[in-house]
Amino acid sequence: LASGPNGDLTPVEAFKTVGDSIFNGFGTILLILLLAGLLIVMSVNAYGGSLTLISMLDSFKSVKPTKKLRIAALLVMGISVWGIAQFVGEARFNTFYGNALVFLAYLFTPWTAVNLVDYFFVRKGVYVIGEIFKKDGIYGRWGWRGNTAYLIGFATMIPFFVTTPYVGPIAKSLGSVDYSLFVGLPVSAIAYLILARGLDLKKEAAMAAAEGNLTKH
């Protein structure tokens, strides 16, 4: 409604119109408050994103999160976002953003299944905390069981994808309804349960007890 009868107002103009409809001048106050909130959220997102990039780098090569590295990560993020924005353009942004959120959901679906199954059904909250930070520890740098279950679950989701650039063949036959979530979650979970049978959980429990982090259920 605030965008006008013809939808001809920009978001900023729309917010100002709504504010001024409450009392004259409140629109400006509202915009200032929104700007302050936006800057805070953007700062937190940028900081969190830079730490994520550093963590990803650390998975391949051990690094220290120095001030220079954090600044470099922020610059990489800024340049990447600017480049994507220039490529996508304002007219296609909503479609691009919607697809980006959908793809993130696709990526996180099998990841969520593996983590939940591992915590609640496989290891049941018993972890050797010190070993998590050792690249040559019992967990290793990469867990092949979890990664394999992830890839299996993600692969089974692809035929059910429904996005602007791609609609899976099974999704098309089902009226372009996205059921990938309901496929990826159970498939990844079951795959990980099967693969996790080879884990030496008694050894891990003994190490966790020695470390003092054994949780009884």
CSV table of C-alpha atoms in Angstrom, one decimal:
chain,number,residue,atom,x,y,z
A,1,LEU,CA,0.0,0.0,0.0
A,2,ALA,CA,2.8,2.4,0.8
A,3,SER,CA,4.3,1.9,-2.6
A,4,GLY,CA,1.4,3.9,-4.0
A,5,PRO,CA,-1.6,2.8,-6.1
A,6,ASN,CA,0.7,2.2,-9.1
A,7,GLY,CA,3.6,0.8,-7.1
A,8,ASP,CA,5.7,3.8,-8.3
A,9,LEU,CA,7.4,4.5,-5.0
A,10,THR,CA,10.9,3.3,-4.1
A,11,PRO,CA,11.3,1.4,-0.8
A,12,VAL,CA,12.8,4.5,0.9
A,13,GLU,CA,9.9,6.7,-0.3
A,14,ALA,CA,7.5,4.0,0.8
A,15,PHE,CA,8.9,3.9,4.4
A,16,LYS,CA,8.9,7.6,4.6
A,17,THR,CA,5.3,7.8,3.4
A,18,VAL,CA,4.2,5.2,6.1
A,19,GLY,CA,6.1,7.2,8.8
A,20,ASP,CA,4.6,10.5,7.8
A,21,SER,CA,1.2,9.0,7.8
A,22,ILE,CA,1.5,8.5,11.5
A,23,PHE,CA,2.6,12.1,12.1
A,24,ASN,CA,4.5,14.6,10.0
A,25,GLY,CA,8.3,14.2,10.2
A,26,PHE,CA,8.2,10.6,11.6
A,27,GLY,CA,9.1,9.3,8.2
A,28,THR,CA,12.5,10.9,8.4
A,29,ILE,CA,13.0,9.6,12.0
A,30,LEU,CA,12.0,6.1,10.8
A,31,LEU,CA,14.5,6.2,7.9
A,32,ILE,CA,17.3,7.2,10.3
A,33,LEU,CA,16.4,4.3,12.7
A,34,LEU,CA,16.2,1.9,9.8
A,35,LEU,CA,19.6,3.1,8.5
A,36,ALA,CA,21.2,2.6,11.9
A,37,GLY,CA,19.8,-0.9,12.1
A,38,LEU,CA,20.8,-1.7,8.6
A,39,LEU,CA,24.4,-0.6,9.2
A,40,ILE,CA,24.6,-2.8,12.4
A,41,VAL,CA,23.2,-5.9,10.5
A,42,MET,CA,25.6,-5.3,7.6
A,43,SER,CA,28.5,-5.0,9.9
A,44,VAL,CA,27.7,-8.2,11.7
A,45,ASN,CA,27.1,-10.0,8.4
A,46,ALA,CA,30.4,-8.8,7.0
A,47,TYR,CA,32.3,-9.8,10.1
A,48,GLY,CA,30.6,-13.2,10.2
A,49,GLY,CA,31.2,-13.7,6.5
A,50,SER,CA,34.9,-12.8,6.8
A,51,LEU,CA,35.3,-15.4,9.6
A,52,THR,CA,33.6,-18.0,7.5
A,53,LEU,CA,36.0,-17.3,4.6
A,54,ILE,CA,39.0,-17.6,6.9
A,55,SER,CA,37.5,-20.9,8.3
A,56,MET,CA,37.1,-22.2,4.8
A,57,LEU,CA,40.7,-21.3,4.0
A,58,ASP,CA,41.9,-22.9,7.3
A,59,SER,CA,40.3,-26.2,6.1
A,60,PHE,CA,42.9,-26.4,3.4
A,61,LYS,CA,45.8,-24.6,5.0
A,62,SER,CA,46.4,-23.6,8.6
A,63,VAL,CA,46.1,-19.9,9.0
A,64,LYS,CA,46.0,-17.4,11.8
A,65,PRO,CA,43.1,-14.9,11.8
A,66,THR,CA,45.3,-11.8,11.9
A,67,LYS,CA,44.1,-8.3,11.4
A,68,LYS,CA,45.5,-8.2,7.8
A,69,LEU,CA,43.8,-11.5,7.0
A,70,ARG,CA,40.5,-10.3,8.3
A,71,ILE,CA,40.7,-7.1,6.3
A,72,ALA,CA,41.6,-9.0,3.2
A,73,ALA,CA,38.6,-11.3,3.7
A,74,LEU,CA,36.4,-8.3,4.1
A,75,LEU,CA,37.8,-6.8,0.8
A,76,VAL,CA,37.2,-10.1,-1.0
A,77,MET,CA,33.6,-10.2,0.2
A,78,GLY,CA,33.1,-6.5,-0.8
A,79,ILE,CA,34.5,-7.0,-4.3
A,80,SER,CA,32.6,-10.2,-4.8
A,81,VAL,CA,29.3,-8.7,-3.8
A,82,TRP,CA,29.9,-5.6,-5.9
A,83,GLY,CA,30.8,-7.8,-8.9
A,84,ILE,CA,27.7,-9.9,-8.5
A,85,ALA,CA,25.5,-6.8,-8.1
A,86,GLN,CA,27.0,-5.4,-11.3
A,87,PHE,CA,26.4,-8.6,-13.2
A,88,VAL,CA,22.9,-9.2,-11.9
A,89,GLY,CA,21.6,-5.7,-12.1
A,90,GLU,CA,18.7,-4.1,-10.2
A,91,ALA,CA,16.0,-5.5,-12.4
A,92,ARG,CA,17.0,-9.1,-11.9
A,93,PHE,CA,18.0,-8.8,-8.2
A,94,ASN,CA,14.8,-10.2,-6.6
A,95,THR,CA,14.9,-13.3,-8.9
A,96,PHE,CA,18.6,-13.8,-8.2
A,97,TYR,CA,18.2,-13.3,-4.5
A,98,GLY,CA,15.3,-15.8,-4.4
A,99,ASN,CA,17.3,-18.4,-6.3
A,100,ALA,CA,20.3,-17.8,-4.0
A,101,LEU,CA,18.2,-18.5,-0.9
A,102,VAL,CA,16.8,-21.7,-2.5
A,103,PHE,CA,20.3,-23.0,-3.4
A,104,LEU,CA,21.4,-22.3,0.1
A,105,ALA,CA,18.5,-24.4,1.4
A,106,TYR,CA,19.5,-27.1,-1.0
A,107,LEU,CA,23.1,-27.0,0.3
A,108,PHE,CA,22.2,-27.0,3.9
A,109,THR,CA,19.5,-29.8,3.8
A,110,PRO,CA,21.9,-32.8,3.7
A,111,TRP,CA,24.3,-31.0,6.0
A,112,THR,CA,21.6,-30.6,8.5
A,113,ALA,CA,20.6,-34.3,8.3
A,114,VAL,CA,24.1,-35.5,8.8
A,115,ASN,CA,24.8,-33.3,11.8
A,116,LEU,CA,21.5,-34.1,13.5
A,117,VAL,CA,21.9,-37.8,13.0
A,118,ASP,CA,25.5,-37.8,14.2
A,119,TYR,CA,24.6,-35.8,17.3
A,120,PHE,CA,21.4,-37.5,18.4
A,121,PHE,CA,21.6,-41.0,17.0
A,122,VAL,CA,25.2,-41.9,16.4
A,123,ARG,CA,27.5,-40.3,18.9
A,124,LYS,CA,24.6,-39.1,21.1
A,125,GLY,CA,26.4,-35.9,22.2
A,126,VAL,CA,29.7,-37.7,23.1
A,127,TYR,CA,32.6,-35.9,21.4
A,128,VAL,CA,36.3,-35.7,22.2
A,129,ILE,CA,36.6,-31.9,22.0
A,130,GLY,CA,40.4,-31.8,21.9
A,131,GLU,CA,40.5,-34.1,18.9
A,132,ILE,CA,38.2,-31.8,16.8
A,133,PHE,CA,41.0,-29.2,16.6
A,134,LYS,CA,43.6,-31.7,15.5
A,135,LYS,CA,43.9,-32.3,11.8
A,136,ASP,CA,45.5,-35.7,12.4
A,137,GLY,CA,43.1,-36.5,15.3
A,138,ILE,CA,40.4,-39.3,15.4
A,139,TYR,CA,38.0,-37.2,13.4
A,140,GLY,CA,40.5,-36.2,10.7
A,141,ARG,CA,40.4,-33.1,8.6
A,142,TRP,CA,37.6,-34.4,6.5
A,143,GLY,CA,35.0,-37.0,7.6
A,144,TRP,CA,34.5,-39.2,4.6
A,145,ARG,CA,31.4,-40.8,6.0
A,146,GLY,CA,29.6,-37.5,6.5
A,147,ASN,CA,30.8,-36.1,3.1
A,148,THR,CA,29.7,-39.3,1.3
A,149,ALA,CA,26.2,-39.1,3.0
A,150,TYR,CA,26.0,-35.5,2.1
A,151,LEU,CA,26.8,-36.0,-1.6
A,152,ILE,CA,24.4,-39.0,-1.8
A,153,GLY,CA,21.6,-36.9,-0.3
A,154,PHE,CA,22.4,-33.9,-2.5
A,155,ALA,CA,22.5,-36.0,-5.7
A,156,THR,CA,19.1,-37.4,-4.9
A,157,MET,CA,17.7,-33.9,-4.5
A,158,ILE,CA,18.7,-32.7,-7.9
A,159,PRO,CA,15.8,-34.2,-9.9
A,160,PHE,CA,13.4,-32.5,-7.5
A,161,PHE,CA,14.9,-29.0,-7.8
A,162,VAL,CA,12.7,-26.1,-8.8
A,163,THR,CA,14.5,-22.9,-9.6
A,164,THR,CA,14.5,-20.3,-12.3
A,165,PRO,CA,17.5,-21.6,-14.2
A,166,TYR,CA,16.7,-25.3,-13.6
A,167,VAL,CA,13.7,-27.6,-12.9
A,168,GLY,CA,14.4,-31.2,-12.2
A,169,PRO,CA,12.7,-33.9,-14.4
A,170,ILE,CA,10.8,-35.5,-11.5
A,171,ALA,CA,9.7,-32.0,-10.3
A,172,LYS,CA,8.4,-31.3,-13.8
A,173,SER,CA,6.3,-34.5,-13.7
A,174,LEU,CA,4.9,-33.5,-10.3
A,175,GLY,CA,3.7,-30.1,-11.5
A,176,SER,CA,6.9,-28.2,-10.7
A,177,VAL,CA,6.5,-28.6,-7.0
A,178,ASP,CA,9.8,-28.7,-5.0
A,179,TYR,CA,9.9,-31.8,-2.9
A,180,SER,CA,13.7,-31.9,-2.7
A,181,LEU,CA,13.8,-31.1,1.1
A,182,PHE,CA,11.7,-34.2,1.8
A,183,VAL,CA,14.0,-36.3,-0.2
A,184,GLY,CA,17.4,-35.0,0.8
A,185,LEU,CA,16.8,-35.1,4.6
A,186,PRO,CA,15.9,-38.8,4.9
A,187,VAL,CA,18.3,-40.0,2.3
A,188,SER,CA,21.3,-38.2,3.8
A,189,ALA,CA,20.2,-39.4,7.3
A,190,ILE,CA,19.8,-43.0,6.3
A,191,ALA,CA,23.1,-43.0,4.3
A,192,TYR,CA,25.0,-41.6,7.3
A,193,LEU,CA,23.4,-44.1,9.7
A,194,ILE,CA,24.6,-46.9,7.5
A,195,LEU,CA,28.1,-45.5,7.0
A,196,ALA,CA,28.5,-44.7,10.7
A,197,ARG,CA,28.3,-48.4,11.6
A,198,GLY,CA,32.1,-48.6,11.1
A,199,LEU,CA,32.9,-46.0,13.7
A,200,ASP,CA,34.6,-47.1,16.9
A,201,LEU,CA,32.3,-45.4,19.3
A,202,LYS,CA,33.5,-47.2,22.3
A,203,LYS,CA,37.0,-45.8,21.7
A,204,GLU,CA,35.6,-42.3,21.3
A,205,ALA,CA,33.6,-42.7,24.5
A,206,ALA,CA,36.6,-43.8,26.4
A,207,MET,CA,38.6,-40.8,25.1
A,208,ALA,CA,35.8,-38.4,25.9
A,209,ALA,CA,35.6,-39.8,29.5
A,210,ALA,CA,39.3,-39.4,29.9
A,211,GLU,CA,39.0,-35.8,28.7
A,212,GLY,CA,36.1,-35.2,31.1
A,213,ASN,CA,33.5,-34.4,28.5
A,214,LEU,CA,31.5,-37.6,28.6
A,215,THR,CA,27.8,-36.8,28.5
A,216,LYS,CA,25.5,-39.5,29.7
A,217,HIS,CA,22.0,-39.9,28.2
